[in-house]
Amino acid sequence: MTASIRPLVAGNWKMNGLSSDLAELKEMAAGFEDASGGAADGLICTPATLIERAVRAVDGTALAIGGEDCHANETGAHTGDVSAEMIADCGASHVIVGHSERRTDHAETDEMVAEKAKAVWRGGLVAIICIGETEAQRKANETLDVLAQQIAGSVPDSANAENSVVAYEPVWAIGTGLTPTANDVAEAHAHIRERLIERLGDNGKTVRILYGGSVKPSNADELMAVENVNGALIGGASLKAADFLGIAKTYRG
Ligand code: PEP
C-alpha cells in the first residue's frame, strides 16, 4: 500500500523566517529534485508574512509553498487572522491545521481543526491535519485511543488523498530530539491507516500519513522506511537547506 503513495517531504518554519531567509529557501528549491531523485513531493510551510515572496522564490522548481494555519471563515471581523482564501491568493498549495502548538497555544479543539480543514478545501488547497499524543498520554498507554479520537474529531468525512494529508506528530517528539522507535511509529501509522479506512472507506487507503517529530538527516532513512509512513513533517531541520535536502535524499533510492 505504502509503495504506491508518492511521499511528501514537508517543512514547517513555524514563527521563523525573514526576507533574509529566502536565500536558504531558494537553495532548498534548487536542490530538491536532485536530492529526492524526483521520487517525492516537496513543500515548505512558511509564516503568512513570507508566503507570497516564498512562492516567487521557488517559482519553476519542484518545491511548493504552504501556510501554517488559517481561520475557519473566509472573511470577517477576526483581527490578525488569515483565511484559506488569502493564503491561496498568495499562491500557496497547502495549509497545516491542528498543529499541536496551535492546539496548545490557542486551545484549538478537534472540532475547530475539522472546521479549519474544511476551510482549507473551500479555498482550493490541501489540508495537512496534525494529530499526536502528549507525553502524559503516551505514559498512560493512551496513544492509540487518542489518535483514534483525534481522527474521528479532526478529519472531516470527505477527506481524501487529493484534499488532505494526515501528519502524526507525537507532541513529546516535537523539537526535543526524541523520536519513537521504528516499531512504535509502525504501530501508530498502521492504527491511523486502519482508522482512516474505517472512516473514509477506500479514500482512507491513499491519504498520505506523514511522520513528524525531530526528523533529521541521521534518522530519516529509518523513519521513512516504516510501513505506512508516506513522508515527513519537519520543523527545525526544515530551516536549513542542507538538513532539509539531507532528509529528502532518503527517497533518492
Ligand atoms: C513540527 O513542529 O511540526 C516538528 C515536527 O518539529 P521538529 O521537526 O522540530 O520536531
XYZ file of C-alpha atoms and ligand atoms in Angstrom:
263
model
C 0.000 0.000 0.000
C 2.727 2.461 1.028
C 4.737 1.784 -2.121
C 2.030 3.261 -4.347
C 1.727 6.512 -2.374
C 4.064 9.265 -3.527
C 5.788 10.629 -0.429
C 5.732 14.245 0.706
C 8.671 15.932 2.407
C 7.144 18.952 4.124
C 8.761 21.654 6.236
C 7.137 23.826 8.880
C 9.057 27.028 9.533
C 6.800 27.971 12.482
C 7.434 31.580 13.651
C 10.775 31.764 11.865
C 11.752 33.434 8.636
C 12.529 36.911 7.300
C 13.341 38.175 3.820
C 16.939 37.278 4.518
C 15.951 33.598 4.802
C 14.617 33.432 1.255
C 18.137 32.611 0.046
C 18.021 29.422 2.125
C 14.614 28.608 0.627
C 15.960 29.124 -2.885
C 18.774 26.695 -2.125
C 16.228 24.096 -0.986
C 14.134 24.653 -4.081
C 17.114 24.409 -6.409
C 18.322 21.171 -4.822
C 15.081 19.342 -4.060
C 14.559 17.480 -7.340
C 18.102 16.174 -7.331
C 18.113 15.347 -3.607
C 14.865 13.377 -3.762
C 15.635 11.835 -7.145
C 12.252 13.145 -8.268
C 10.646 10.477 -6.074
C 8.899 12.755 -3.576
C 6.935 15.987 -3.462
C 8.469 18.882 -1.535
C 6.754 21.613 0.440
C 7.768 24.360 2.836
C 5.083 25.954 5.016
C 6.093 29.482 5.988
C 4.643 32.203 8.207
C 1.848 34.114 6.426
C 4.149 37.137 6.060
C 6.503 35.206 3.777
C 4.134 33.101 1.670
C 3.886 35.357 -1.357
C 7.618 36.030 -1.537
C 8.364 32.346 -0.905
C 6.089 31.370 -3.801
C 8.039 33.716 -6.059
C 11.354 32.426 -4.728
C 10.560 28.787 -5.623
C 8.883 29.535 -8.954
C 9.793 26.969 -11.593
C 11.121 24.420 -9.100
C 9.691 21.225 -7.594
C 9.141 22.861 -4.203
C 5.654 24.093 -3.226
C 4.742 26.591 -0.503
C 2.104 26.289 2.207
C 0.673 28.171 5.168
C 0.834 27.098 8.810
C -2.739 27.805 9.917
C -5.886 29.594 8.791
C -9.152 30.889 10.210
C -12.264 28.800 9.540
C -14.096 31.757 7.960
C -13.481 33.288 4.552
C -13.634 36.944 5.632
C -14.834 38.976 8.608
C -14.041 40.682 11.879
C -11.157 38.476 13.006
C -8.262 40.842 13.601
C -4.903 39.291 12.951
C -6.220 36.107 11.341
C -5.852 34.991 7.744
C -8.270 32.865 5.732
C -7.504 29.939 3.464
C -8.617 32.096 0.527
C -5.973 34.693 1.452
C -3.318 32.004 1.640
C -4.456 30.626 -1.728
C -4.341 34.149 -3.142
C -0.645 34.272 -2.215
C -0.028 31.175 -4.361
C 0.242 28.511 -1.656
C -0.955 24.934 -2.180
C -1.274 23.525 1.362
C -2.174 24.687 4.877
C -1.240 22.939 8.131
C -4.149 22.705 10.582
C -4.259 21.386 14.130
C -0.533 21.534 14.798
C -0.004 20.710 18.471
C 1.418 24.212 19.035
C -1.916 25.643 17.830
C -3.856 23.142 19.904
C -1.823 24.151 22.991
C -1.194 27.880 22.457
C -4.645 28.679 21.051
C -6.769 25.962 22.700
C -7.796 24.549 19.336
C -10.127 21.567 19.649
C -10.660 18.690 17.228
C -13.899 20.331 16.132
C -12.118 23.604 15.336
C -9.421 21.713 13.457
C -12.058 19.928 11.334
C -13.659 23.307 10.537
C -10.272 24.665 9.506
C -9.624 21.622 7.298
C -12.930 22.286 5.527
C -11.961 25.943 5.165
C -8.699 24.873 3.528
C -10.676 22.824 0.999
C -13.072 25.719 0.431
C -10.003 27.780 -0.506
C -8.997 25.077 -3.003
C -5.959 23.944 -1.002
C -4.739 20.737 0.647
C -5.091 20.427 4.436
C -2.271 18.869 6.450
C -4.165 17.711 9.529
C -1.913 17.120 12.551
C -2.603 14.625 15.311
C -0.447 13.185 18.092
C -0.370 12.231 21.727
C 1.252 14.112 24.608
C 3.939 12.584 26.793
C 1.414 12.053 29.613
C -0.980 10.272 27.259
C 1.815 8.077 25.991
C 2.896 7.183 29.531
C -0.725 6.338 30.363
C -0.808 3.975 27.345
C -3.456 6.093 25.668
C -1.643 6.792 22.393
C -3.804 4.681 20.095
C -7.056 5.851 21.701
C -6.004 9.496 21.446
C -5.136 9.066 17.762
C -8.491 7.407 17.075
C -10.325 10.248 18.848
C -8.358 12.917 17.008
C -9.039 11.259 13.650
C -12.737 10.988 14.463
C -12.877 14.650 15.520
C -10.354 16.441 13.291
C -10.609 14.663 9.940
C -13.817 15.621 8.084
C -15.822 12.876 6.351
C -14.957 13.975 2.841
C -11.192 13.842 3.302
C -9.308 12.083 0.525
C -5.804 11.872 -0.903
C -6.323 14.946 -3.097
C -7.543 17.305 -0.402
C -5.833 16.041 2.765
C -2.667 14.743 4.348
C -2.546 13.458 7.931
C 0.585 14.159 9.991
C 1.292 12.017 13.037
C 3.378 14.134 15.396
C 3.890 12.810 18.928
C 3.897 16.060 20.922
C 6.807 14.878 23.084
C 8.934 14.327 19.978
C 8.467 17.835 18.531
C 11.602 19.916 18.879
C 13.028 17.653 21.585
C 15.428 15.460 19.622
C 13.452 12.451 20.885
C 11.731 10.077 18.467
C 9.589 6.985 18.915
C 11.191 3.679 17.912
C 10.534 2.467 14.380
C 8.233 -0.180 15.889
C 6.216 2.464 17.728
C 5.931 4.543 14.567
C 4.824 1.436 12.648
C 2.159 0.676 15.235
C 0.847 4.264 15.283
C 0.793 4.590 11.482
C -0.895 1.195 10.985
C -3.528 2.270 13.510
C -4.017 5.626 11.762
C -4.340 3.862 8.388
C -6.978 1.484 9.801
C -8.960 4.326 11.377
C -8.795 6.345 8.122
C -10.093 3.375 6.127
C -12.850 2.786 8.679
C -13.861 6.410 8.412
C -13.238 7.246 4.748
C -13.543 3.859 3.045
C -11.246 3.393 0.040
C -10.215 7.068 0.259
C -8.500 6.206 3.541
C -6.148 3.839 1.728
C -4.367 6.581 -0.192
C -4.309 9.595 2.163
C -0.670 10.304 2.928
C 0.336 9.819 6.554
C 3.438 11.849 7.432
C 5.576 11.278 10.499
C 6.737 14.424 12.307
C 8.851 14.971 15.412
C 12.616 15.526 15.409
C 13.159 14.162 11.898
C 16.715 14.897 10.749
C 19.072 13.537 8.092
C 20.522 10.988 10.519
C 17.198 9.311 11.371
C 15.203 9.921 8.169
C 16.211 6.669 6.439
C 14.964 4.568 9.342
C 11.751 6.526 9.991
C 10.757 6.988 6.347
C 11.225 3.260 5.642
C 8.478 2.330 8.103
C 5.296 0.864 6.573
C 2.547 3.481 6.163
C 4.962 6.398 6.606
C 4.406 8.451 3.458
C 6.792 11.274 4.170
C 7.762 13.693 6.893
C 6.636 16.925 8.503
C 9.820 18.649 9.589
C 10.224 21.614 11.924
C 13.755 22.582 12.989
C 15.526 20.656 10.232
C 13.488 22.444 7.548
C 15.165 25.763 8.295
C 18.489 24.807 6.731
C 18.782 23.642 3.126
C 21.469 21.090 3.982
C 19.235 19.406 6.577
C 16.031 19.541 4.545
C 17.745 18.200 1.439
C 19.568 15.622 3.563
C 16.157 14.285 4.625
C 14.813 14.386 1.051
C 17.755 12.196 -0.008
C 16.172 9.264 1.749
C 13.870 8.946 -1.289
C 16.591 9.055 -3.944
C 16.915 5.273 -3.865
C 6.857 20.242 13.857
O 6.727 21.190 14.604
O 5.973 20.000 13.015
C 8.036 19.393 14.009
C 7.962 18.177 13.585
O 9.122 19.966 14.618
P 10.591 19.307 14.788
O 10.926 18.627 13.480
O 11.478 20.446 15.093
O 10.474 18.302 15.885
